[in-house]
Coordinates of C-alpha atoms and ligand atoms in Angstrom, one line a residue:
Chain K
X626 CA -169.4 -21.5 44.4
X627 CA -172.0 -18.7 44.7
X628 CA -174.7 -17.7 42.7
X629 CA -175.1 -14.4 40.7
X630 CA -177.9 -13.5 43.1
X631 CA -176.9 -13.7 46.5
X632 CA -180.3 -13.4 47.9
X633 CA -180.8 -17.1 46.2
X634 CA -177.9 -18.2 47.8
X635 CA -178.7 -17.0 51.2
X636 CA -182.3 -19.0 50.8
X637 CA -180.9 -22.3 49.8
X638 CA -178.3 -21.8 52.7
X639 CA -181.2 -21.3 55.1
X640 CA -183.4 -23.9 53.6
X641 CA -180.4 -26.5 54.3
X642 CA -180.2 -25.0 57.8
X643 CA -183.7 -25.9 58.4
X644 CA -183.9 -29.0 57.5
X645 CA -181.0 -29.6 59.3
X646 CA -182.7 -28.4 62.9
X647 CA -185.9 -30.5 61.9
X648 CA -183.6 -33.0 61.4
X649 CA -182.1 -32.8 65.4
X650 CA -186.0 -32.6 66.3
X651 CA -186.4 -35.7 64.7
X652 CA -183.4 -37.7 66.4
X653 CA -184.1 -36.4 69.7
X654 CA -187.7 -37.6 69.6
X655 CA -186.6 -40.9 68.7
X656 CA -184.0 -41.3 71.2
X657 CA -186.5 -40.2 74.0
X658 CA -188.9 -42.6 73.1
X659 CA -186.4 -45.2 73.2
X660 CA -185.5 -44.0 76.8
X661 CA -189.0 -43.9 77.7
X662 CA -189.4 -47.6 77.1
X663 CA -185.8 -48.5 78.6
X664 CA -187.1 -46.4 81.6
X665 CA -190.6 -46.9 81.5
X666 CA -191.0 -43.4 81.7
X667 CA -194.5 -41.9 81.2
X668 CA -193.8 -38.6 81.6
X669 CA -191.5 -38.8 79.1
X670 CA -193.3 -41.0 76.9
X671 CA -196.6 -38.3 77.3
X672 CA -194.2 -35.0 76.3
X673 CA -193.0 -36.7 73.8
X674 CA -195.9 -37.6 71.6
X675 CA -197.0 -33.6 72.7
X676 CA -193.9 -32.2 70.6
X677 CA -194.6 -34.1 67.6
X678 CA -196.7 -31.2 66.5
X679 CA -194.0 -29.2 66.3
X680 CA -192.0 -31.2 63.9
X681 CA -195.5 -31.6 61.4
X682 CA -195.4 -27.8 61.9
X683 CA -192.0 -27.2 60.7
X684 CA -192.3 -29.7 58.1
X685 CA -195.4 -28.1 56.1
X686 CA -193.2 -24.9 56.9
X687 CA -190.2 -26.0 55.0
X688 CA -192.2 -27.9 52.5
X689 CA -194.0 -24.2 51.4
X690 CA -190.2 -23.1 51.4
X691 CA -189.7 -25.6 48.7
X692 CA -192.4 -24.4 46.8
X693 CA -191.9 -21.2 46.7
X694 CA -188.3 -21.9 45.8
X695 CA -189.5 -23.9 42.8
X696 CA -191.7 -21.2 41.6
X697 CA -190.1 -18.1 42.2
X698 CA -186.4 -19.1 41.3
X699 CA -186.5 -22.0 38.9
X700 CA -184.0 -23.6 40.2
X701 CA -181.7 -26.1 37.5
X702 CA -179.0 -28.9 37.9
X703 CA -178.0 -29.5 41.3
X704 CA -180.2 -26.9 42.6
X705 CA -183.0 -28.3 41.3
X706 CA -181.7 -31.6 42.5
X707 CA -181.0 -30.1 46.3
X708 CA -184.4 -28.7 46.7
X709 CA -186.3 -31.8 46.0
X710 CA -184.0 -33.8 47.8
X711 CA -184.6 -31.3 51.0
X712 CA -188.8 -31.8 50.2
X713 CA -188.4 -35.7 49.9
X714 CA -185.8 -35.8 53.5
X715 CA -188.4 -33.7 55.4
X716 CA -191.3 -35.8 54.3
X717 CA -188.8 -39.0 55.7
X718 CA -188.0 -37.0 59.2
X719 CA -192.0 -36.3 59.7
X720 CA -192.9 -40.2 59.3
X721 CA -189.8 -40.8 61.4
X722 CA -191.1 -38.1 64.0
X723 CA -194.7 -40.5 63.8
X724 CA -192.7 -43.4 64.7
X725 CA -191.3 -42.0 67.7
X726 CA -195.0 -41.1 68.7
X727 CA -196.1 -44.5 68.0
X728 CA -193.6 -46.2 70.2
X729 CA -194.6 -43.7 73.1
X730 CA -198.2 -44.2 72.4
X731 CA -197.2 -48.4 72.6
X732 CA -194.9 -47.5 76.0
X733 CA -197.8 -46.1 77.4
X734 CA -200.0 -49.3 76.7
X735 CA -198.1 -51.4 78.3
X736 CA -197.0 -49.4 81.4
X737 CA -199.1 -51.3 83.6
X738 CA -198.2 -54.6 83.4
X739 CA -195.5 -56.3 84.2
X740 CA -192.1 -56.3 82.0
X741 CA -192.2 -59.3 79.7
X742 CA -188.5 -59.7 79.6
X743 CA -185.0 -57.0 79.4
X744 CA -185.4 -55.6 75.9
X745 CA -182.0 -56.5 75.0
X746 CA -182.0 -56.5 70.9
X747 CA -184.2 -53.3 71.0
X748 CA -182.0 -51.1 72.2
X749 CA -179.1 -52.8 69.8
X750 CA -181.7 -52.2 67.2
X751 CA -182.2 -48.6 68.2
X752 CA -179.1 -47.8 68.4
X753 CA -178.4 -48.8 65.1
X754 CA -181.5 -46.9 63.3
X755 CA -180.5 -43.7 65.2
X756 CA -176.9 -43.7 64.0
X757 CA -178.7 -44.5 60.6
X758 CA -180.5 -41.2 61.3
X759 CA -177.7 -38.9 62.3
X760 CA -175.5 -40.3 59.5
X761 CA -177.3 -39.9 57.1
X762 CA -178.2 -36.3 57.9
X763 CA -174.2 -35.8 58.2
X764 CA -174.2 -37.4 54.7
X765 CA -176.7 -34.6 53.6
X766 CA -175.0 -31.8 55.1
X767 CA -171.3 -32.7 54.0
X768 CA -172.9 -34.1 50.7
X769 CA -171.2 -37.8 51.3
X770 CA -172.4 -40.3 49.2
X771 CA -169.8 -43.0 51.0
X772 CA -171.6 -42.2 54.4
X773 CA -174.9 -42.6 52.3
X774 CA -174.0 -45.6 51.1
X775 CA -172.5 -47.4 54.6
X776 CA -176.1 -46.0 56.2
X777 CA -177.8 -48.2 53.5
X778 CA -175.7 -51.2 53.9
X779 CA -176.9 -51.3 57.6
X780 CA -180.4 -51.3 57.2
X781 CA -179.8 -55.1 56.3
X782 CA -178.4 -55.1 60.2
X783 CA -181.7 -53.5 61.3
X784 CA -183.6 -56.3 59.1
X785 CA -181.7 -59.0 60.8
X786 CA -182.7 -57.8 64.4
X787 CA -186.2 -57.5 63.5
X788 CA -186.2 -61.2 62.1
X789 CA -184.4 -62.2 66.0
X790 CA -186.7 -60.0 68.1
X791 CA -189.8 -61.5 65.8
X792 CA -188.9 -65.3 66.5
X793 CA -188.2 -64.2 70.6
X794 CA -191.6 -62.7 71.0
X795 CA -193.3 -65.6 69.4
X796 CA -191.4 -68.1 71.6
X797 CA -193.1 -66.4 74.3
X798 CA -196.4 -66.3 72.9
X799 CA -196.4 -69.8 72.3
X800 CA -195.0 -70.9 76.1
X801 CA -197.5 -68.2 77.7
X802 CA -201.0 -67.1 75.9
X803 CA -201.0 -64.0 78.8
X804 CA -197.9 -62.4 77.3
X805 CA -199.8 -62.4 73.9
X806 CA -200.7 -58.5 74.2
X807 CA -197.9 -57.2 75.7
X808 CA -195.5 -59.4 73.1
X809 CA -196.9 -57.8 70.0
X810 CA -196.7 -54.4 71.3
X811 CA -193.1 -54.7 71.7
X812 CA -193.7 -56.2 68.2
X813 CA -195.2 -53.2 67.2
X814 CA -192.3 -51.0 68.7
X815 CA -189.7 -53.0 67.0
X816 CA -191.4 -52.4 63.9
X817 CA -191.8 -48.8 64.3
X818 CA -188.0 -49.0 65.1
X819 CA -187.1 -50.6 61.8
X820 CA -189.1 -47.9 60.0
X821 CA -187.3 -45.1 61.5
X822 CA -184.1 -47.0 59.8
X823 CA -186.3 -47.5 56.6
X824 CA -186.6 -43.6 56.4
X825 CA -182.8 -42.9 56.9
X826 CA -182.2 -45.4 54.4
X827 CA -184.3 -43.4 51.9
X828 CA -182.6 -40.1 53.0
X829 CA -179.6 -41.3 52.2
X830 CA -180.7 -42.8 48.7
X831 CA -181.8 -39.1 48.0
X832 CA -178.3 -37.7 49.1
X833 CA -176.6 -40.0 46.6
X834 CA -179.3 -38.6 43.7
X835 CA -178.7 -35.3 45.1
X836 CA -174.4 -35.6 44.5
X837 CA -174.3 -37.6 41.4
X838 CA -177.8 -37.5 40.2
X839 CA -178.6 -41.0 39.8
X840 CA -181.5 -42.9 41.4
X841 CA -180.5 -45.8 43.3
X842 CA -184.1 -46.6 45.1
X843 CA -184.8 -50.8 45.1
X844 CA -181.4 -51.3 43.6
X845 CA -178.9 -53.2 45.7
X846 CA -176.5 -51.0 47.7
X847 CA -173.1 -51.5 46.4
X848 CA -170.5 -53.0 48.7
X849 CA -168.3 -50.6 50.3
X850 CA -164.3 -51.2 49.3
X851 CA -163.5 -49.3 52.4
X852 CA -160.4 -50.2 54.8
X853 CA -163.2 -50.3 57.9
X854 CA -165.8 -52.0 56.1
X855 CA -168.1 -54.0 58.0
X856 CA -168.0 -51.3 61.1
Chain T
X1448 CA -176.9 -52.6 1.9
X1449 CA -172.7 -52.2 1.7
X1450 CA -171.2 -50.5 4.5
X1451 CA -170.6 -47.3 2.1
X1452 CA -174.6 -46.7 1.9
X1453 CA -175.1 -47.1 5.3
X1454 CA -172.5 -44.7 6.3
X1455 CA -174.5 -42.3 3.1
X1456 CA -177.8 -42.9 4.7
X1457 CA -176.3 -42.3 8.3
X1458 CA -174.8 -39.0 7.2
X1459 CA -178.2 -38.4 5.5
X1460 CA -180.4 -39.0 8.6
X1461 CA -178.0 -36.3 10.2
X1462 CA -179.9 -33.0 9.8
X1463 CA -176.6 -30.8 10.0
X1464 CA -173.6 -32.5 10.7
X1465 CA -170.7 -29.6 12.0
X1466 CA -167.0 -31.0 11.7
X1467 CA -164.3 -29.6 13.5
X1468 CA -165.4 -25.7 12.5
X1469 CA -163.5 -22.6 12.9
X1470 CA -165.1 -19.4 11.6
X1471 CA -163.2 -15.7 11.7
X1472 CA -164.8 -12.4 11.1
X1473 CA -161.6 -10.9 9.6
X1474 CA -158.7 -11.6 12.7
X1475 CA -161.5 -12.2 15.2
X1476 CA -162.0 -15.9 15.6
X1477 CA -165.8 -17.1 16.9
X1478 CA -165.5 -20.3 16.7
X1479 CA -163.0 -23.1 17.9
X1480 CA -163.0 -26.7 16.7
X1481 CA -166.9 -27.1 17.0
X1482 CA -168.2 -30.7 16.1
X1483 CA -171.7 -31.2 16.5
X1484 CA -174.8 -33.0 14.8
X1485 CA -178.5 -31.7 15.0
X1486 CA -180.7 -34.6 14.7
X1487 CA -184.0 -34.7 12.2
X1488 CA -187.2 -33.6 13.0
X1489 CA -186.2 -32.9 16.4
X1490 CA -185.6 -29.6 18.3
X1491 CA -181.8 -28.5 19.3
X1492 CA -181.8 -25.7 21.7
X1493 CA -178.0 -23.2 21.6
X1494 CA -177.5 -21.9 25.2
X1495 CA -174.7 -20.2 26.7
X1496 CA -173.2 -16.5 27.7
X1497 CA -173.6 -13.3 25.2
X1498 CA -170.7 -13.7 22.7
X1499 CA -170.6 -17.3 22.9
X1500 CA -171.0 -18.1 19.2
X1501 CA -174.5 -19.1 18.8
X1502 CA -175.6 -17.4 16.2
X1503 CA -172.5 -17.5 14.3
X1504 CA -172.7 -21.4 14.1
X1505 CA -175.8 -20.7 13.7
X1506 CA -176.0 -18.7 10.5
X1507 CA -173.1 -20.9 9.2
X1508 CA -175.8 -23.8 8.5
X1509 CA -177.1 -21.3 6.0
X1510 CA -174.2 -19.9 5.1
X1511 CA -176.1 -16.4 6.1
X1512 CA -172.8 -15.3 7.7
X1513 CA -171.1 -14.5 4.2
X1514 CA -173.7 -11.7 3.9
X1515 CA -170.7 -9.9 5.7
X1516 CA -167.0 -9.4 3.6
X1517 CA -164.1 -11.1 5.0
X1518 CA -165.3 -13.9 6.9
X1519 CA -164.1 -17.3 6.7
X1520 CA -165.1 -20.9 7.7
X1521 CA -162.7 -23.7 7.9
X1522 CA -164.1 -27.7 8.6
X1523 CA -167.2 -28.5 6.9
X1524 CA -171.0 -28.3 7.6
X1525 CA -172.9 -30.9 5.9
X1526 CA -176.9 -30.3 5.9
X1527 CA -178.6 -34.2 5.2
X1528 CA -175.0 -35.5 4.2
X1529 CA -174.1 -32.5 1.4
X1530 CA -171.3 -30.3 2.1
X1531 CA -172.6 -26.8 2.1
X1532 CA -169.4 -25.0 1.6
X1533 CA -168.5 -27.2 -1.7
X1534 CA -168.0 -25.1 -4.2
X1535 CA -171.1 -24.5 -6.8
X1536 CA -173.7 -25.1 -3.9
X1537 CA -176.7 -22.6 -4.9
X1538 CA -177.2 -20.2 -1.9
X1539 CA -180.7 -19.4 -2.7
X1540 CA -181.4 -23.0 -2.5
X1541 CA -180.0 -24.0 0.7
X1542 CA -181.5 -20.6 2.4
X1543 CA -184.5 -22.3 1.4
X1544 CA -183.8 -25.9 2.3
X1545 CA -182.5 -24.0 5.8
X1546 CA -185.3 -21.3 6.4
X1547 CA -183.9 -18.6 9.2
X1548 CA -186.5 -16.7 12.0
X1549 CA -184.7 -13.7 13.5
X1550 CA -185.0 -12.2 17.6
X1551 CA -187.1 -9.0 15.7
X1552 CA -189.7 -9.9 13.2
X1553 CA -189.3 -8.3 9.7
X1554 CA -192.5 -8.6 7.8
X1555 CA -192.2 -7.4 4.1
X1556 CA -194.3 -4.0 3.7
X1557 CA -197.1 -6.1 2.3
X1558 CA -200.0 -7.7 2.9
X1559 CA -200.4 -10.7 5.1
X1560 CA -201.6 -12.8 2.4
X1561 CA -198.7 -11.4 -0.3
X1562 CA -196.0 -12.1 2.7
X1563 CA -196.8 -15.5 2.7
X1564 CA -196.6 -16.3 -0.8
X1565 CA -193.9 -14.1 -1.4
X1566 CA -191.5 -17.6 -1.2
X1567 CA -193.8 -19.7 -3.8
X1568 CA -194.1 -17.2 -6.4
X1569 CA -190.8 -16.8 -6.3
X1570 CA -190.4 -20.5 -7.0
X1571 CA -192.7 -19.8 -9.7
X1572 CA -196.3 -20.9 -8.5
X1573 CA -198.6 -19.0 -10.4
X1574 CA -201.5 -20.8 -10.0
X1575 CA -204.1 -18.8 -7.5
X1576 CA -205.7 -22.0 -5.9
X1577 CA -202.3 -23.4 -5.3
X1578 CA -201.1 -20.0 -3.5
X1579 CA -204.1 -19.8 -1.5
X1580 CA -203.5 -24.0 -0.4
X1581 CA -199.8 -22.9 0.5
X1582 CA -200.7 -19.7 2.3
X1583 CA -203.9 -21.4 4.3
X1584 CA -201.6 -24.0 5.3
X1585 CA -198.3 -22.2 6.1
X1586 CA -200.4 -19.8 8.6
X1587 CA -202.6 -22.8 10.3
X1588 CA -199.0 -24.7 11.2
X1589 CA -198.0 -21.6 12.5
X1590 CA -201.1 -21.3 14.3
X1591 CA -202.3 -17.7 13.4
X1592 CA -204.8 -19.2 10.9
X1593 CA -207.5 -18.1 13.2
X1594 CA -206.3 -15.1 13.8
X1595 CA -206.3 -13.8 10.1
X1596 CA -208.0 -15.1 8.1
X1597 CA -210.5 -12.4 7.7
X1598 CA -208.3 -10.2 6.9
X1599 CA -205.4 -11.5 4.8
X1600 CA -205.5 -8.6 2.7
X1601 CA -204.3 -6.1 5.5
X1602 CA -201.4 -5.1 5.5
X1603 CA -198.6 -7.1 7.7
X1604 CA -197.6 -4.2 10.2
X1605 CA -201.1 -3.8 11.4
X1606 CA -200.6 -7.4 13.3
X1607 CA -199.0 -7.6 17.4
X1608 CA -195.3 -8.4 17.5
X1609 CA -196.2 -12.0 17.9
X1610 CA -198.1 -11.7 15.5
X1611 CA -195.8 -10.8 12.9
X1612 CA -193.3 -13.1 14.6
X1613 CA -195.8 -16.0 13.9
X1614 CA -196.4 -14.7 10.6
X1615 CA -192.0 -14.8 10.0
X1616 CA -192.5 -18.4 10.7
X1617 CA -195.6 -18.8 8.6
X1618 CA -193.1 -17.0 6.0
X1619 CA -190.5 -19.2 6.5
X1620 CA -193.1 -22.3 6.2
X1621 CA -193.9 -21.8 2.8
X1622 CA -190.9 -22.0 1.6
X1623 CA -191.0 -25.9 2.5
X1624 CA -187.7 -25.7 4.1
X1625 CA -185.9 -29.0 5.9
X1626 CA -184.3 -27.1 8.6
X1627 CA -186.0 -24.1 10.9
X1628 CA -183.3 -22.1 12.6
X1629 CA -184.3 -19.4 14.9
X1630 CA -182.3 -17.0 16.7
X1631 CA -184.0 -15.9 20.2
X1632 CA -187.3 -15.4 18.4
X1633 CA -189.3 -15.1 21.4
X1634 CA -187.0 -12.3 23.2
X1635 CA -189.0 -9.3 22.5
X1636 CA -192.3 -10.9 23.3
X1637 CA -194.2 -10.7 26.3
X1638 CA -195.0 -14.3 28.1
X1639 CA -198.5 -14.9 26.3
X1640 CA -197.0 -14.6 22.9
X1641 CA -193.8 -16.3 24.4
X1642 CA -196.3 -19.4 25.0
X1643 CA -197.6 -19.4 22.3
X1644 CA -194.4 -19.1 19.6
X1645 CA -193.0 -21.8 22.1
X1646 CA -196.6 -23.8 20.7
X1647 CA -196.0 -23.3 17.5
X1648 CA -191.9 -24.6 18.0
X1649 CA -193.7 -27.8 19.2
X1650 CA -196.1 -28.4 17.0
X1651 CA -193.8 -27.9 14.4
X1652 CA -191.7 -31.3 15.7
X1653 CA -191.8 -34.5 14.2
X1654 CA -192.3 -32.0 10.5
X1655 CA -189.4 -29.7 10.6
X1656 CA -185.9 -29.5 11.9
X1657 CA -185.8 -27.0 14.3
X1658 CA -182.3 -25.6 16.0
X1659 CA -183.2 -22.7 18.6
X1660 CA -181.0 -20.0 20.0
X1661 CA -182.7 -18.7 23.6
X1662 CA -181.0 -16.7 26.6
X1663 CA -184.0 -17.8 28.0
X1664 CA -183.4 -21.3 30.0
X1665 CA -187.0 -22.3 31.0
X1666 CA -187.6 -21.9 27.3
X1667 CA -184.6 -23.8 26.1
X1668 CA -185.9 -26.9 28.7
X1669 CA -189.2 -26.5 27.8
X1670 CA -189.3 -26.5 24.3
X1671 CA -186.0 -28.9 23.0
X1672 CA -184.9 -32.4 22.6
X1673 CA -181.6 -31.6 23.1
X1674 CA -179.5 -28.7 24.1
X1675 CA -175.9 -27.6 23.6
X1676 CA -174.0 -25.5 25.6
X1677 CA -171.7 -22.9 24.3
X1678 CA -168.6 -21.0 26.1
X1679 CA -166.1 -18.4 24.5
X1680 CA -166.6 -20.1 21.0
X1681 CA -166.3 -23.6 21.9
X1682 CA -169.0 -26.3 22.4
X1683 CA -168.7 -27.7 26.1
X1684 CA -171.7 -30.0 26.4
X1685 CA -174.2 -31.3 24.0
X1686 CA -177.0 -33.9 25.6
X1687 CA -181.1 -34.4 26.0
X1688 CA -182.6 -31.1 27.4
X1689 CA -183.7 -33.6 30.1
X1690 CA -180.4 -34.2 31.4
X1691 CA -178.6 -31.2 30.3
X1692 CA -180.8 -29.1 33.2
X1693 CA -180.8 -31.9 35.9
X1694 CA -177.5 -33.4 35.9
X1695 CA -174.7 -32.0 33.8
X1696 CA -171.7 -33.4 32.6
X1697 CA -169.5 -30.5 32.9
X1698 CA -169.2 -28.3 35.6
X1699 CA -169.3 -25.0 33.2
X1700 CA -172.3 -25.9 32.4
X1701 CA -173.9 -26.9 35.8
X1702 CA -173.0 -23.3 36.5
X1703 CA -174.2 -21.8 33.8
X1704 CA -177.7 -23.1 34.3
X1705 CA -177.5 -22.8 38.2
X1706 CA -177.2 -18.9 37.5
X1707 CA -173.3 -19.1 39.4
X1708 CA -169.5 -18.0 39.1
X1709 CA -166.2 -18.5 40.3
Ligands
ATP1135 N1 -170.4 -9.0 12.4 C1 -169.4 -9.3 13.3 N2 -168.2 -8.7 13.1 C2 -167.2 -9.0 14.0 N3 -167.3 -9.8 15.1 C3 -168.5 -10.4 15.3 C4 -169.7 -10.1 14.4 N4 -170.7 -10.9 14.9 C5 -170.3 -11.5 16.0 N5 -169.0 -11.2 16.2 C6 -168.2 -11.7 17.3 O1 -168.2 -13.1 17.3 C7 -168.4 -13.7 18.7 C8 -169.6 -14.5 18.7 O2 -170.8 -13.7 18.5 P1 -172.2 -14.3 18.3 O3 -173.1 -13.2 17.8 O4 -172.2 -15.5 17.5 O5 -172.6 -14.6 19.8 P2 -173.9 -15.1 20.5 O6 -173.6 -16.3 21.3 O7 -175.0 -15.2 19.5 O8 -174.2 -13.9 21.5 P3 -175.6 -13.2 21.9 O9 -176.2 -14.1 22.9 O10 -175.3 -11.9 22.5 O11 -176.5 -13.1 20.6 C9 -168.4 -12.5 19.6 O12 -167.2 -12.3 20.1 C10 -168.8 -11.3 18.7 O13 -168.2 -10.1 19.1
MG1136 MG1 -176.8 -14.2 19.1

């Protein structure tokens, strides 16, 4: 439905389009970290922590947007509610965007030595957090709290892996005292992986305050009643 | 206490209490089935679009709309549990008990000191001291105190537009009233004397009863308790100010206060 002022319209339209594209920044960082690990790619690793940058830059940018948005139009009820939902998401998408940068960084550390083992649950793991990412960004744009709410029921999967891939490293650290620094930087990476779900779970918290306009931060996610539950 | 008192001294806690009101000006009908209750020494903000009915339902707390021939009210309007429309209910009374501010300040053509006590000695306080108490007091709660009190002898006009709209409520003050209705008194004011009636408004909680009518939403949020929400004569949506400008009920409202249509 559109507003009396079309002008206002047209900014909350491209405010929403922005975050969207700072959004697909965001995921393809992560995703080429992860590949720069799978492959042990350098190069890769080394252009990506380069572009982060540019998704700080854009993030201050839209941030002013907000702003100004708030000052110069006042915005009430789900306005209101859509424009500090859009400052909150973009704050999530920059951390994200540091934990990319951070596993590149901890690719790059251990490029020289040898491979401690096939990173078998990472990759699960990262596949996981990244589809936590993209749906919940699809949950923003089509303003879905039941895709919202799935994205936060798998953030418990996310914690499960990190609990597996924590007991693995530290069977190896305990059978051989060499593997100790590469083991906890894959530590480190799985970490930095679990974050990146962290922040999509908190995207899609503020997507359900952003619909119905209740906060549901440290409460429980509600179980789904949905045919495909448990996908 | 029996179940009769407390359902007295609920209905008494109730500032105004509006049941089920339909008001006509001659054929036209303002009002539809409006039930609302304006809680004590708290401030109610009226929203909505031009022609919705605010100030009718308004001036029917003070019965000011039967200043005009051939209206008529039907339901009942109770102001701290007594029916103002019974029968024998004094007017001049209850317009003080229910004290009114209007969108264009109308001092009396008198002094600023005469203005004031123009309510008292009307109640018959002679007594000088006991003006001068009432008229000291009346103009520091509506914080103009500072402002005139060399000069209370000049006359009224002489003072800015907020001024004189400070100087309505100061008015109004003396008169000890319960309720404080005001109907968009800030409109014709620029924003410094905006801030500072919408002062005034708030340090008048917790003393007075104060129902505001305002076209002007930032003011309605930033000055009210609670607001209701008005469409084509009918109440839509009555809640905490909080809520009512965050996260609606209704979705007349949510576009209201978003600024859309459709
Ligand atoms: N004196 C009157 N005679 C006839 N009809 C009237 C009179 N006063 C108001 N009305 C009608 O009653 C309806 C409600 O008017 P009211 O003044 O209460 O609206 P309002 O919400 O205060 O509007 P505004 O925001 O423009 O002040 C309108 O349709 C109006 O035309
Ligand atoms: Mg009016």
């Amino acid at each position: 439905m559109p507003h009396y002022n079309k002008y206002f319209d047209q900014e909350l339209q491209d405010l929403k389009e922005t975050v969207l594209r700072l959004g697909g920044m965001v995921e393809e960082q992560v995703s080429n970290a992860i590949q720069s690990l799978m492959d042990s790619n350098l190069d890769l690793a080394k252009s990506t922590i380069d572009l982060d940058h540019a998704i700080n830059k854009l993030e201050v940018e839209i941030d002013e947007r907000c702003i100004d948005l708030l000052a110069l139009r006042q915005p009430m009820g789900p306005d209101l509610r859509f424009v500090t939902t859009a400052m909150k998401i973009v704050d999530n998408l920059e951390r994200m965007g540091d934990m990319a940068a951070n596993i590149c960084e901890r690719v790059i550390d251990i490029a020289a030595e040898p491979r401690l083992k096939a990173y078998l649950d990472i990759p699960r793991m990262a596949d996981i957090a990244k589809e936590m990412l993209k749906d919940s960004l699809d949950a923003f744009v089509t303003r879905s709290t039941e895709l919202a709410q799935k994205v936060r029921l798998k953030d418990d999967m996310v914690d499960a892996l990190m609990d597996q891939i924590f007991r693995e490293l530290l069977s190896y650290m305990i059978e051989d005292p060499k593997a100790i620094s590469r083991a906890t930087r894959i530590m480190f990476i799985a970490k930095y992986i679990e974050r990146v779900a962290d922040h999509a779970t908190n995207i899609s918290e503020m997507v359900i305050y952003m619909v119905e306009g209740r906060i549901v931060r440290h409460t429980e996610p509600e179980a789904l009643n949905l045919p495909d539950k448990g996908e | 206490m029996s179940r009769m008192e407390q359902a007295i001294d609920e209905l008494e806690g109730t500032a105004v209490i509006a049941r089920n009101v339909n008001f006509y000006y001659g054929i036209v009908q303002a009002l539809f089935g409006v039930s609302l209750e304006i809680k004590p020494k708290q401030i109610t903000a009226f929203i909505g679009p031009s022609g919705c009915g605010k100030s009718t339902l308004l001036r029917c707390f003070n019965r000011m709309n039967e200043v005009l021939l051939g209206t008529r009210l039907e339901g009942d309007i109770l102001v701290h549990g007594t029916d103002v429309y019974r029968e024998g209910t004094r007017l001049e009374t209850l317009r003080k008990r229910v004290g009114m501010v209007f969108q264009k300040s109308n001092p009396f053509p008198m002094t600023i000191y005469d203005n004031i006590a123009f309510g008292p000695r009307m109640r018959g306080i002679k007594d000088k001291s006991t003006l001068g108490e009432v008229v000291e007091r009346s103009l520091k709660q509506a914080d103009l105190w500072h402002e005139v009190k060399d000069r209370l002898n000049n006359h009224a006009q002489g003072l800015s537009g907020g001024q004189q709209q400070r100087l309505c409520i100061a008015r109004t003050l003396a008169n000890e009233p319960e309720i404080i209705l005001m109907d968009e008194p800030a409109s014709a004011l620029d924003p410094i004397s905006t801030s500072k009636i919408e002062e005034t408004i708030q340090e008048l909680r917790n003393l007075y009863t104060i129902v505001i009518v305002t076209h002007n939403l930032q003011q309605a949020a930033r000055c009210s308790d609670h607001t209701a929400f008005f469409y084509m004569g009918r109440l839509v949506e009555m809640g905490a100010t909080s809520r009512i400008f965050q996260n609606p009920a209704q979705k007349r409202t949510e576009d209201y206060i978003s600024g859309k249509f459709g």
